[in-house]
mmCIF file of C-alpha atoms in Angstrom:
data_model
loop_
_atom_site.group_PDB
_atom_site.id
_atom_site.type_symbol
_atom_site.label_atom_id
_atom_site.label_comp_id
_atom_site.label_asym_id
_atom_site.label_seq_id
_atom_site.Cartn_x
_atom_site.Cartn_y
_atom_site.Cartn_z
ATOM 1 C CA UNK A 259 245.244 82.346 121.372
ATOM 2 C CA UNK A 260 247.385 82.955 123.919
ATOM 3 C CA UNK A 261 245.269 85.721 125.662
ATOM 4 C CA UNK A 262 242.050 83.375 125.240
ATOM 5 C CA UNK A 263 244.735 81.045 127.405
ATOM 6 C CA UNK A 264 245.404 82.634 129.849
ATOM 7 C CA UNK A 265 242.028 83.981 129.863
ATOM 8 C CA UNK A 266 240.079 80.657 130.968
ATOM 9 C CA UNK A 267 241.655 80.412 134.053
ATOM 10 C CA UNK A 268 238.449 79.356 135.635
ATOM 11 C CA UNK A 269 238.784 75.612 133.628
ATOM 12 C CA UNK A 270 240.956 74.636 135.842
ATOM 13 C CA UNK A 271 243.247 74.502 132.980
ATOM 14 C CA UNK A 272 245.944 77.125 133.837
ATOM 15 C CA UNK A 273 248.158 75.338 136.171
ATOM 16 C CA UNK A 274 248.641 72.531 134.034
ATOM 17 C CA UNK A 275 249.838 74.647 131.283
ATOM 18 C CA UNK A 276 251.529 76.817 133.253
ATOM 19 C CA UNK A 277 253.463 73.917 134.273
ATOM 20 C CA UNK A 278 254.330 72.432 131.112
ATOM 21 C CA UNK A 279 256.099 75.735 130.071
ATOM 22 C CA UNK A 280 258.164 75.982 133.275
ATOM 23 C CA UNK A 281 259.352 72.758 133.951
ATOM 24 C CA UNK A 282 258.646 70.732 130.208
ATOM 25 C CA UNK A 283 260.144 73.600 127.899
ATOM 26 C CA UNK A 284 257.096 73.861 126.453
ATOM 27 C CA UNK A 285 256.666 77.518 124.621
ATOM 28 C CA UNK A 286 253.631 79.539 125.446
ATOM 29 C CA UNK A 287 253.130 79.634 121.842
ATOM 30 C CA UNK A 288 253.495 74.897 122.020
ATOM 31 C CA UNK A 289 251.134 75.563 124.536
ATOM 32 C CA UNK A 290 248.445 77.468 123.371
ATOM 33 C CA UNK A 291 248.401 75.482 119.948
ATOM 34 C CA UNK A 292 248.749 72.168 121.717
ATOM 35 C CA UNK A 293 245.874 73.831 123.899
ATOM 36 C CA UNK A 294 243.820 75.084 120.485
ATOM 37 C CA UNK A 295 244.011 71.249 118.632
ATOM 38 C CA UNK A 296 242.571 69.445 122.301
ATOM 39 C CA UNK A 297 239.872 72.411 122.521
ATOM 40 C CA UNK A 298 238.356 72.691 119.238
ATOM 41 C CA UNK A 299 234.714 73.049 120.016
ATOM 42 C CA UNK A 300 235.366 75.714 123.260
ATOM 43 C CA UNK A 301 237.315 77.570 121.117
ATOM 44 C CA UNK A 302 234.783 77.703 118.323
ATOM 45 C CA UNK A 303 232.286 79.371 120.371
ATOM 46 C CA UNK A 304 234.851 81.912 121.078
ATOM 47 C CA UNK A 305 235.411 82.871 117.492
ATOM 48 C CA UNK A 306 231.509 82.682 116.935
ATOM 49 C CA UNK A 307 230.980 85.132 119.800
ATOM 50 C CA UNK A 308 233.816 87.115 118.152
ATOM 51 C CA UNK A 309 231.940 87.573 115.084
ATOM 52 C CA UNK A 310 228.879 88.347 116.959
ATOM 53 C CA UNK A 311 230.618 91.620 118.624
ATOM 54 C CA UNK A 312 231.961 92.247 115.713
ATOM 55 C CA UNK A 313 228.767 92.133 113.861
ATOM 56 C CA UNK A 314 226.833 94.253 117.062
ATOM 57 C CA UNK A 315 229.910 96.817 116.524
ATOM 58 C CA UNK A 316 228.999 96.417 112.724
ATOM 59 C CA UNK A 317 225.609 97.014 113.325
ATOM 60 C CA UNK A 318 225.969 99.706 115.182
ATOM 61 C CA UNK A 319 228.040 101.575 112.144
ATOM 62 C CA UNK A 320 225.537 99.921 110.021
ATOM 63 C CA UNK A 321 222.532 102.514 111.951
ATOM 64 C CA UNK A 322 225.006 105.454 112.318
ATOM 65 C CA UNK A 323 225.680 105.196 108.691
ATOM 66 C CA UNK A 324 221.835 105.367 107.994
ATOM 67 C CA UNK A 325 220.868 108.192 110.015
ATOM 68 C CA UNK A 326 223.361 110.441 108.267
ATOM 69 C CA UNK A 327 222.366 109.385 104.666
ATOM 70 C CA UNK A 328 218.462 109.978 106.182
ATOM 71 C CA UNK A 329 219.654 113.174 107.411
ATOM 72 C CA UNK A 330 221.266 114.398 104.233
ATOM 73 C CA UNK A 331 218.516 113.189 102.083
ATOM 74 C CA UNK A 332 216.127 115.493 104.494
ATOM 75 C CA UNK A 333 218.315 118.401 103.779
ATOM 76 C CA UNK A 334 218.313 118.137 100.339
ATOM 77 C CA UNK A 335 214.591 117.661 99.973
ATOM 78 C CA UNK A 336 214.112 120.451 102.379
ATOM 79 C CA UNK A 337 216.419 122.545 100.228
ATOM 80 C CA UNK A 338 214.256 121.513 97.521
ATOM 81 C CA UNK A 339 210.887 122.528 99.014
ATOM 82 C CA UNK A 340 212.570 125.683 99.723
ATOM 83 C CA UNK A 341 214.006 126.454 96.047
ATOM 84 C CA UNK A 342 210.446 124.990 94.480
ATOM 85 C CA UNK A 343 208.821 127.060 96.824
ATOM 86 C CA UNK A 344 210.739 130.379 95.760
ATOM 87 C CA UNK A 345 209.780 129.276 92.345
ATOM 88 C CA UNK A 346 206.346 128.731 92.444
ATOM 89 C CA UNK A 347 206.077 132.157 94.159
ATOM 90 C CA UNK A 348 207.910 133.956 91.488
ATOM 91 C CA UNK A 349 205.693 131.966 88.777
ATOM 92 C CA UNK A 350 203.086 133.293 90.538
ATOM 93 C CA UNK A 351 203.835 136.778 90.668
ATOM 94 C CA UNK A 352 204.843 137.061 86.981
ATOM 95 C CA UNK A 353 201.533 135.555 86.218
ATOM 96 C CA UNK A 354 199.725 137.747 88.014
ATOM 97 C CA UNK A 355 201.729 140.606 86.881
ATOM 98 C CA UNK A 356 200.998 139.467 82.894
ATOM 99 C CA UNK A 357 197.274 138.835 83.531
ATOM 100 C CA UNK A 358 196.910 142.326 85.432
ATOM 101 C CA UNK A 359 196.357 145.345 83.131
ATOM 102 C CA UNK A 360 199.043 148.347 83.672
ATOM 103 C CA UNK A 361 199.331 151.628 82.230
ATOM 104 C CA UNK A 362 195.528 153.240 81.408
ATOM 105 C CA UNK A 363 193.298 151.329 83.981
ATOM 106 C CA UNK A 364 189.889 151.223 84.343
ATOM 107 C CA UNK A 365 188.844 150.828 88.509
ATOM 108 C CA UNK A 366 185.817 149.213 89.296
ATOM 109 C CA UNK A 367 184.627 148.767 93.149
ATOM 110 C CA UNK A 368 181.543 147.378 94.146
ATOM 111 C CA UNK A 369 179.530 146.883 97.035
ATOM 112 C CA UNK A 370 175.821 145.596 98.388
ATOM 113 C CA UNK A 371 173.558 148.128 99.734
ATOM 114 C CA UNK A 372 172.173 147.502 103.266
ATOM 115 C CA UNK A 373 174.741 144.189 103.614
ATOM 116 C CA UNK A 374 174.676 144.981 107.494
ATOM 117 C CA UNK A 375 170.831 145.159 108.037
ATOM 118 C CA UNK A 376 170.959 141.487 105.994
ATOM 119 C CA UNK A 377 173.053 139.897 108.040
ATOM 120 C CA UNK A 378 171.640 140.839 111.241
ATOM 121 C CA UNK A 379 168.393 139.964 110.014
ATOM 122 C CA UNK A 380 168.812 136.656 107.463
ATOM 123 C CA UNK A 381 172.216 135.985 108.818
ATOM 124 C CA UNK A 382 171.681 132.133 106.790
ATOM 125 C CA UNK A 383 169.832 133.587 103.759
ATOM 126 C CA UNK A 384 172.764 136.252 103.420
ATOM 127 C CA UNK A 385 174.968 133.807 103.809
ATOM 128 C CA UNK A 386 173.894 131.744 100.661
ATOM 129 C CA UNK A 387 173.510 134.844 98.817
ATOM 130 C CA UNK A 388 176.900 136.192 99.389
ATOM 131 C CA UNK A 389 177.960 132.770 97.693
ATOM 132 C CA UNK A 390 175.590 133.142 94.589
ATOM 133 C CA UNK A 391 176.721 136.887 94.381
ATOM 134 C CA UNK A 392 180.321 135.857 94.430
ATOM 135 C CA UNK A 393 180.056 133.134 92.285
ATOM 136 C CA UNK A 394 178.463 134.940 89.515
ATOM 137 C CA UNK A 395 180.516 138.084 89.133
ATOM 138 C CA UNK A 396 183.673 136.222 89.002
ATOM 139 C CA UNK A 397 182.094 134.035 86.633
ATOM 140 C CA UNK A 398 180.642 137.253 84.072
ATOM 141 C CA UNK A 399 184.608 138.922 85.715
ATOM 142 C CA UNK A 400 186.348 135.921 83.572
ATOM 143 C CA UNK A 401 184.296 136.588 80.676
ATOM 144 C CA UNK A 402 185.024 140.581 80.484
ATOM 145 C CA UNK A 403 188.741 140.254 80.955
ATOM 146 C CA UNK A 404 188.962 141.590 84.245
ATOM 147 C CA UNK A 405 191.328 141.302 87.041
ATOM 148 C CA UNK A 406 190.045 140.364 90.627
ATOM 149 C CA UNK A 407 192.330 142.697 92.539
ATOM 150 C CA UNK A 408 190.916 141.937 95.710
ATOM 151 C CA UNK A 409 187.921 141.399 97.865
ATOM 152 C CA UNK A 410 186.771 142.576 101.366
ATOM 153 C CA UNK A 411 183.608 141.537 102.622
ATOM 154 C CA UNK A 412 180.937 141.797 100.393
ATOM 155 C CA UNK A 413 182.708 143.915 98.273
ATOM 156 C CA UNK A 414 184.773 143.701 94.821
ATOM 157 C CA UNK A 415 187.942 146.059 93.676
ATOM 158 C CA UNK A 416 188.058 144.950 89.990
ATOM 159 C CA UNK A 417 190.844 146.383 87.263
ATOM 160 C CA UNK A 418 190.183 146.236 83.390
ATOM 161 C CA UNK A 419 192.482 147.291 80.851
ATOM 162 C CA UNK A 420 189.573 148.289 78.793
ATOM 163 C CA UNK A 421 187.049 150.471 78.697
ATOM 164 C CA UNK A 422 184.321 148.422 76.819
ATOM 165 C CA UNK A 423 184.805 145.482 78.477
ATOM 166 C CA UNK A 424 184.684 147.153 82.031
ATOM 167 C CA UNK A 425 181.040 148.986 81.203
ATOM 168 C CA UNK A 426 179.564 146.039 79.583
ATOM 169 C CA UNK A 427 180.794 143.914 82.975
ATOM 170 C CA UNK A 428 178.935 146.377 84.708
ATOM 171 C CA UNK A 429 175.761 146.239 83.046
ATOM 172 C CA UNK A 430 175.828 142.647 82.789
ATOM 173 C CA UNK A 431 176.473 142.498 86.551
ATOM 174 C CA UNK A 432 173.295 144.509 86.796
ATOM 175 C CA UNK A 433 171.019 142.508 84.682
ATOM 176 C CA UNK A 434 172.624 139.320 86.431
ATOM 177 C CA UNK A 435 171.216 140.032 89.597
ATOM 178 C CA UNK A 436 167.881 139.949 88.156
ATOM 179 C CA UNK A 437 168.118 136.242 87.477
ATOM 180 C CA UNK A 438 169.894 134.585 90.416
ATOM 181 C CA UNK A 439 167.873 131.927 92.426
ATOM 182 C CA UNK A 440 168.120 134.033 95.677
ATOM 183 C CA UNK A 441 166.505 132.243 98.811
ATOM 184 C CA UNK A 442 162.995 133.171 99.483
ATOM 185 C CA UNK A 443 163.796 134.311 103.041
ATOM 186 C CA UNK A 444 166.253 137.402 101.383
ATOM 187 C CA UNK A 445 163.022 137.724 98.650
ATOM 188 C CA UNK A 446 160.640 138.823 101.222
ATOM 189 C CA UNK A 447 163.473 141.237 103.065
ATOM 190 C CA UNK A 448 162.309 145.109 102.538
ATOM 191 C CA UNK A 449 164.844 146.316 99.599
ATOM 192 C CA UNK A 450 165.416 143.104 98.362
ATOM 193 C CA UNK A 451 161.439 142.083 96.762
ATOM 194 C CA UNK A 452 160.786 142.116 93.169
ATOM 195 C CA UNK A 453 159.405 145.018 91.649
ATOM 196 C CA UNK A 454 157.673 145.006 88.193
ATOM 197 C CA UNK A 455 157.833 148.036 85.928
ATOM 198 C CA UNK A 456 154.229 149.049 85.571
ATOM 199 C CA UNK A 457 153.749 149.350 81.918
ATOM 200 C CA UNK A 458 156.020 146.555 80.330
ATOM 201 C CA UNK A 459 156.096 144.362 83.383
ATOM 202 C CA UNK A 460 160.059 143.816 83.306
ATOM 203 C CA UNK A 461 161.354 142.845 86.203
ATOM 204 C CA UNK A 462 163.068 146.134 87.922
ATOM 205 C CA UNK A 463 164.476 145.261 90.910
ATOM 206 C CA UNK A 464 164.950 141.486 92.470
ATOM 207 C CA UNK A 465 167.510 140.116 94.998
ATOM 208 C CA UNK A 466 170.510 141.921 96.026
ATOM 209 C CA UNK A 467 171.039 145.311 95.043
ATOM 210 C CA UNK A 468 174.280 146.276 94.108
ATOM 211 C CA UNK A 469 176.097 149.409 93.937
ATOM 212 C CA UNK A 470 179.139 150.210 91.436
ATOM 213 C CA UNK A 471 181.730 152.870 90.890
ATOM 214 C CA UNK A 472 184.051 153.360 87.813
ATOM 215 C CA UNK A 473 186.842 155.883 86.787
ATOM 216 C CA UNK A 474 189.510 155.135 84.339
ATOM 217 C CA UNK A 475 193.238 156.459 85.141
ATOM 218 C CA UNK A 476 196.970 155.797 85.563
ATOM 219 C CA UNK A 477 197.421 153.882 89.032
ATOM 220 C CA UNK A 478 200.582 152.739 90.334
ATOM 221 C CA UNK A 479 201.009 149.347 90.453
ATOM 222 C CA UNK A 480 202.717 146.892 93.469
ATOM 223 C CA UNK A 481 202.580 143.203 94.405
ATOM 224 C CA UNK A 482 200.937 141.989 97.505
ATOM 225 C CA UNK A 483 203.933 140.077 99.058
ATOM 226 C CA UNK A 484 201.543 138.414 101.225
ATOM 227 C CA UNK A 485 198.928 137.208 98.413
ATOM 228 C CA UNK A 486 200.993 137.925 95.242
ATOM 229 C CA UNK A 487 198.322 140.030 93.709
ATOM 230 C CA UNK A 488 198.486 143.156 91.667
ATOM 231 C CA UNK A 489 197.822 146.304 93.989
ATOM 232 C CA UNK A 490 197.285 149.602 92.892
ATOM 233 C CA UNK A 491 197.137 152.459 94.673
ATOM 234 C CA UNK A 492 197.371 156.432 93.787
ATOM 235 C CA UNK A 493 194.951 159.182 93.076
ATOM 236 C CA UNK A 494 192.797 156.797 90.879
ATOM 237 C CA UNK A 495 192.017 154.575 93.091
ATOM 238 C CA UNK A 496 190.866 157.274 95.670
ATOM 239 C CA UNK A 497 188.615 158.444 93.074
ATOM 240 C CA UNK A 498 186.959 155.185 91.880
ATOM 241 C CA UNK A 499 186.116 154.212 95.098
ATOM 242 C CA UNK A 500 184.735 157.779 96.286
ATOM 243 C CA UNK A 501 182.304 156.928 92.998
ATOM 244 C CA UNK A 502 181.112 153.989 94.177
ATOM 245 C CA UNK A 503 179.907 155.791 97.412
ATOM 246 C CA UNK A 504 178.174 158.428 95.248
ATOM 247 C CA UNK A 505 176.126 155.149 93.782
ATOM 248 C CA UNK A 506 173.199 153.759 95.302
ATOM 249 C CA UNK A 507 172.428 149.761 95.044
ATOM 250 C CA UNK A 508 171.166 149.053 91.656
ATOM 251 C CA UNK A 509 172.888 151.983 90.351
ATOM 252 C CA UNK A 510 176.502 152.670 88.372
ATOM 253 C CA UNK A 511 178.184 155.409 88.797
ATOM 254 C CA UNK A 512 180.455 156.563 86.331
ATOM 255 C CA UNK A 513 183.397 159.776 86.444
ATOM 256 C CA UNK A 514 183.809 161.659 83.173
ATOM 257 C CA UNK A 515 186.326 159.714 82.031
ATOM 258 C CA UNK A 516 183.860 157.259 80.662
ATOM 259 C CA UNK A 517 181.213 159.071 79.526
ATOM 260 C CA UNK A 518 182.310 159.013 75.503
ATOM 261 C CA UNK A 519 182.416 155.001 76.061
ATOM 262 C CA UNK A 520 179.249 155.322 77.737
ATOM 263 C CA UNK A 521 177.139 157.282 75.273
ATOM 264 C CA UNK A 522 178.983 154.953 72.131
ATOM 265 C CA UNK A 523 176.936 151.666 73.923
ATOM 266 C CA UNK A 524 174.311 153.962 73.930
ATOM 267 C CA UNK A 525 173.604 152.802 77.587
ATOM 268 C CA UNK A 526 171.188 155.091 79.619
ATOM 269 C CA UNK A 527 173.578 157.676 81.193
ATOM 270 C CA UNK A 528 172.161 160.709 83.447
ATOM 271 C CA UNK A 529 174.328 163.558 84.356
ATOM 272 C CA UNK A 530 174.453 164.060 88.433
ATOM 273 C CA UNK A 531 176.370 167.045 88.566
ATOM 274 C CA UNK A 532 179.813 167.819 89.594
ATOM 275 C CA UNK A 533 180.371 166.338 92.966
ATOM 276 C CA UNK A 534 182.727 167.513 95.696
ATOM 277 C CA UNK A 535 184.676 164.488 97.110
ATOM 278 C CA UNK A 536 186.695 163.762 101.077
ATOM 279 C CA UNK A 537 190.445 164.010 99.877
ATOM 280 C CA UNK A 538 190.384 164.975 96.569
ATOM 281 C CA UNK A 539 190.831 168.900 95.415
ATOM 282 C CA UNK A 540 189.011 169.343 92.159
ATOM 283 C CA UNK A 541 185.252 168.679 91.601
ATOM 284 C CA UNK A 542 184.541 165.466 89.690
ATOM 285 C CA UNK A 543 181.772 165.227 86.988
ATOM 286 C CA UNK A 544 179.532 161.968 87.674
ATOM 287 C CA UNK A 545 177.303 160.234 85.677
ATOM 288 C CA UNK A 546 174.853 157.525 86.546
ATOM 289 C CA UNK A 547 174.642 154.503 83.428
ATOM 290 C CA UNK A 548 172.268 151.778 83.050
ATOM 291 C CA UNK A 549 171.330 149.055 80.670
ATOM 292 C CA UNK A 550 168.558 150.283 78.780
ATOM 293 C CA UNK A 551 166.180 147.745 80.102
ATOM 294 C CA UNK A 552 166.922 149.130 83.846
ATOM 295 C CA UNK A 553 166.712 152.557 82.550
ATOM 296 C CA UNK A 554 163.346 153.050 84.306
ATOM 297 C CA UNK A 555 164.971 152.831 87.911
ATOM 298 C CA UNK A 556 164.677 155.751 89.919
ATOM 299 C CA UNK A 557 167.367 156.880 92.437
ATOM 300 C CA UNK A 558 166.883 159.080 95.390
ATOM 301 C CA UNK A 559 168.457 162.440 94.689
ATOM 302 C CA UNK A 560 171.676 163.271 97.051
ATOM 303 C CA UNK A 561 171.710 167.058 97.263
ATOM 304 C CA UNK A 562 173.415 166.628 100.609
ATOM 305 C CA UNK A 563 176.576 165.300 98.835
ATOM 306 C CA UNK A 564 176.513 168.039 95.805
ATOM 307 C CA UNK A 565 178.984 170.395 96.196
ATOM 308 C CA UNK A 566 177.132 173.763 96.972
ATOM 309 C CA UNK A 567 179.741 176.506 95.521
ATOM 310 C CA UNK A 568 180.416 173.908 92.409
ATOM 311 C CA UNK A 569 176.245 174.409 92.156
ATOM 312 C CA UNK A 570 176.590 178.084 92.610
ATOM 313 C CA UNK A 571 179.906 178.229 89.936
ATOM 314 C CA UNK A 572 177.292 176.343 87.443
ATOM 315 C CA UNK A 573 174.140 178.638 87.972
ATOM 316 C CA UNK A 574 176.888 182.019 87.954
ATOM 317 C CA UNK A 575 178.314 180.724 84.693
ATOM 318 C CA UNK A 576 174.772 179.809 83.247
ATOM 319 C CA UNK A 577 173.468 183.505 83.886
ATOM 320 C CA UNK A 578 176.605 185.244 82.172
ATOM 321 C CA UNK A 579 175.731 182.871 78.892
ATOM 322 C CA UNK A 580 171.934 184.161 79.838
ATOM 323 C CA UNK A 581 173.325 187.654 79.962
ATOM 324 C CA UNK A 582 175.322 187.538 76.821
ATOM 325 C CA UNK A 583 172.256 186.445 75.270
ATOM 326 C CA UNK A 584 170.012 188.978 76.235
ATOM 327 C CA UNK A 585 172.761 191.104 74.998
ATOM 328 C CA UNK A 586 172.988 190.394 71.447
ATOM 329 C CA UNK A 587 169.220 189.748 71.289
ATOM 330 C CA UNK A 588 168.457 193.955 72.303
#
């Protein structure tokens, strides 16, 4: 009290009490109460705008106190995000992982023949049949128990972990394209126009035309840190795709490694030779398959691509069997 006083000098109030406590023996302490009890509504509003700086100072800890909780709490649910994050990634690889076949793979990479011509000519047509090509393979891929391993354009790299169910994806693939609604603009496109067998009047060709390659091996496997896919890579997969591009659209192109599968779903199978191939040192045996009702589809021949000394090794080795022949025959 005394400070509040000594502080209101500007009542007019300070010489009076001043006096009293020189020349009256008043205390300051006599003086300030005596001062208090005569004063009691000034001094009221003092202690009211004491509480209010006290309650601004409070305030004030009040909102510092709140931005640190607000603070913490964002660290901690960044922290989770983070750790959830980590998790769902890891989920996600071992899922992949499980679904993906390992050990004896069977590669399948497809493609559309002419996909550059289309889309410089029926960019929008293309467009919507890209879609209904995409669509159903991954639809017919779900049912066969394969693994999308990835895709690049128009084209599919595809991983089974069996050899039945990666021919009879094929074929149905095939027959598929047959039946899609494709948009009358892409219909009426050179390559792409149904085409009735002659004698039976089956449908032959209609739509896209789409080329496939398939070799069964031992890839390595990896996982895509960016997508968390299954990779594989190695030898193989050099092989299954240099297949494909032995195929033309419409066509499946098998190595030897599937020909026993081949002939025991009694699908059409026709022997193309050994074939030399960019990269890879030994000759590979191909075979072209088909359903049996596409089995009437012709293919342009490729003598270009045939190896010419594995030809020459072939016709050699015929005419010593020839020779023995002749042989035991005189």
């Amino acid at each position: 009290y005394q400070r509040r006083v000594h502080g209101y000098a500007q009542y007019g109030e300070w010489s009076r009490l001043n006096t009293k406590v020189k020349y009256e023996n008043y205390t300051v302490d006599n003086v300030s109460c005596d001062w208090v009890l005569k004063n009691t509504e000034k001094w009221k509003t003092w202690i009211v705008n004491t509480n209010n700086t006290n309650s601004g100072s409070n305030d004030n800890w009040k909102w510092i106190i709140i931005a640190i909780v607000l603070f913490l709490v964002l660290c901690v649910l960044v922290a989770l995000v983070v750790v959830i994050s980590k998790i769902k990634h890891r989920n996600l690889k071992l899922h992949n992982y499980n679904e993906a076949p390992t050990g004896k793979v069977v590669m399948m990479f497809t493609d559309i023949q002419s996909s550059t011509e289309l889309w410089d000519s029926t960019p929008k047509a293309m467009a919507t049949a890209l879609e209904i090509h995409n669509t159903e393979i991954r639809r017919i891929l779900a049912e066969s128990k394969g693994y999308e391993v990835k895709t690049v354009g128009d084209s599919f790299f595809i991983a089974f972990g069996d050899e039945t169910c990666a021919l009879e994806c094929a074929t149905k693939i095939q027959l598929k394209m047959l039946e899609m609604e494709w948009p009358e603009e892409l219909l009426n496109y050179c390559g792409c126009e149904e085409i009735r067998e002659e004698v039976t009047d089956r449908i032959l060709w209609r739509g896209l035309r789409v080329r496939m390659g398939l070799h069964c091996g031992y890839p390595s496997v990896q996982i895509d840190n960016k997508t968390y896919k299954v990779d594989y890579i190695g030898p193989d997969v050099n092989l299954a795709a240099r297949v494909e591009s032995r195929a033309f659209g419409g066509e499946i192109c098998i190595s030897s490694s599937l020909f026993s599968e081949a002939y025991r779903l009694k699908l059409n199978v026709v022997d193309k030779g050994l074939q030399k191939f960019k990269g890879i040192e030994q000759p590979q045996q191909i075979y072209s398959v088909l359903p049996i009702e596409l089995s009437s589809r012709v293919f342009p021949s490729r003598l270009k691509s045939t190896c010419q000394r594995c030809a020459r090794e072939l016709f050699c080795s015929y005419c010593d069997e020839l020779n023995k022949i002749l042989i035991c025959e005189k």
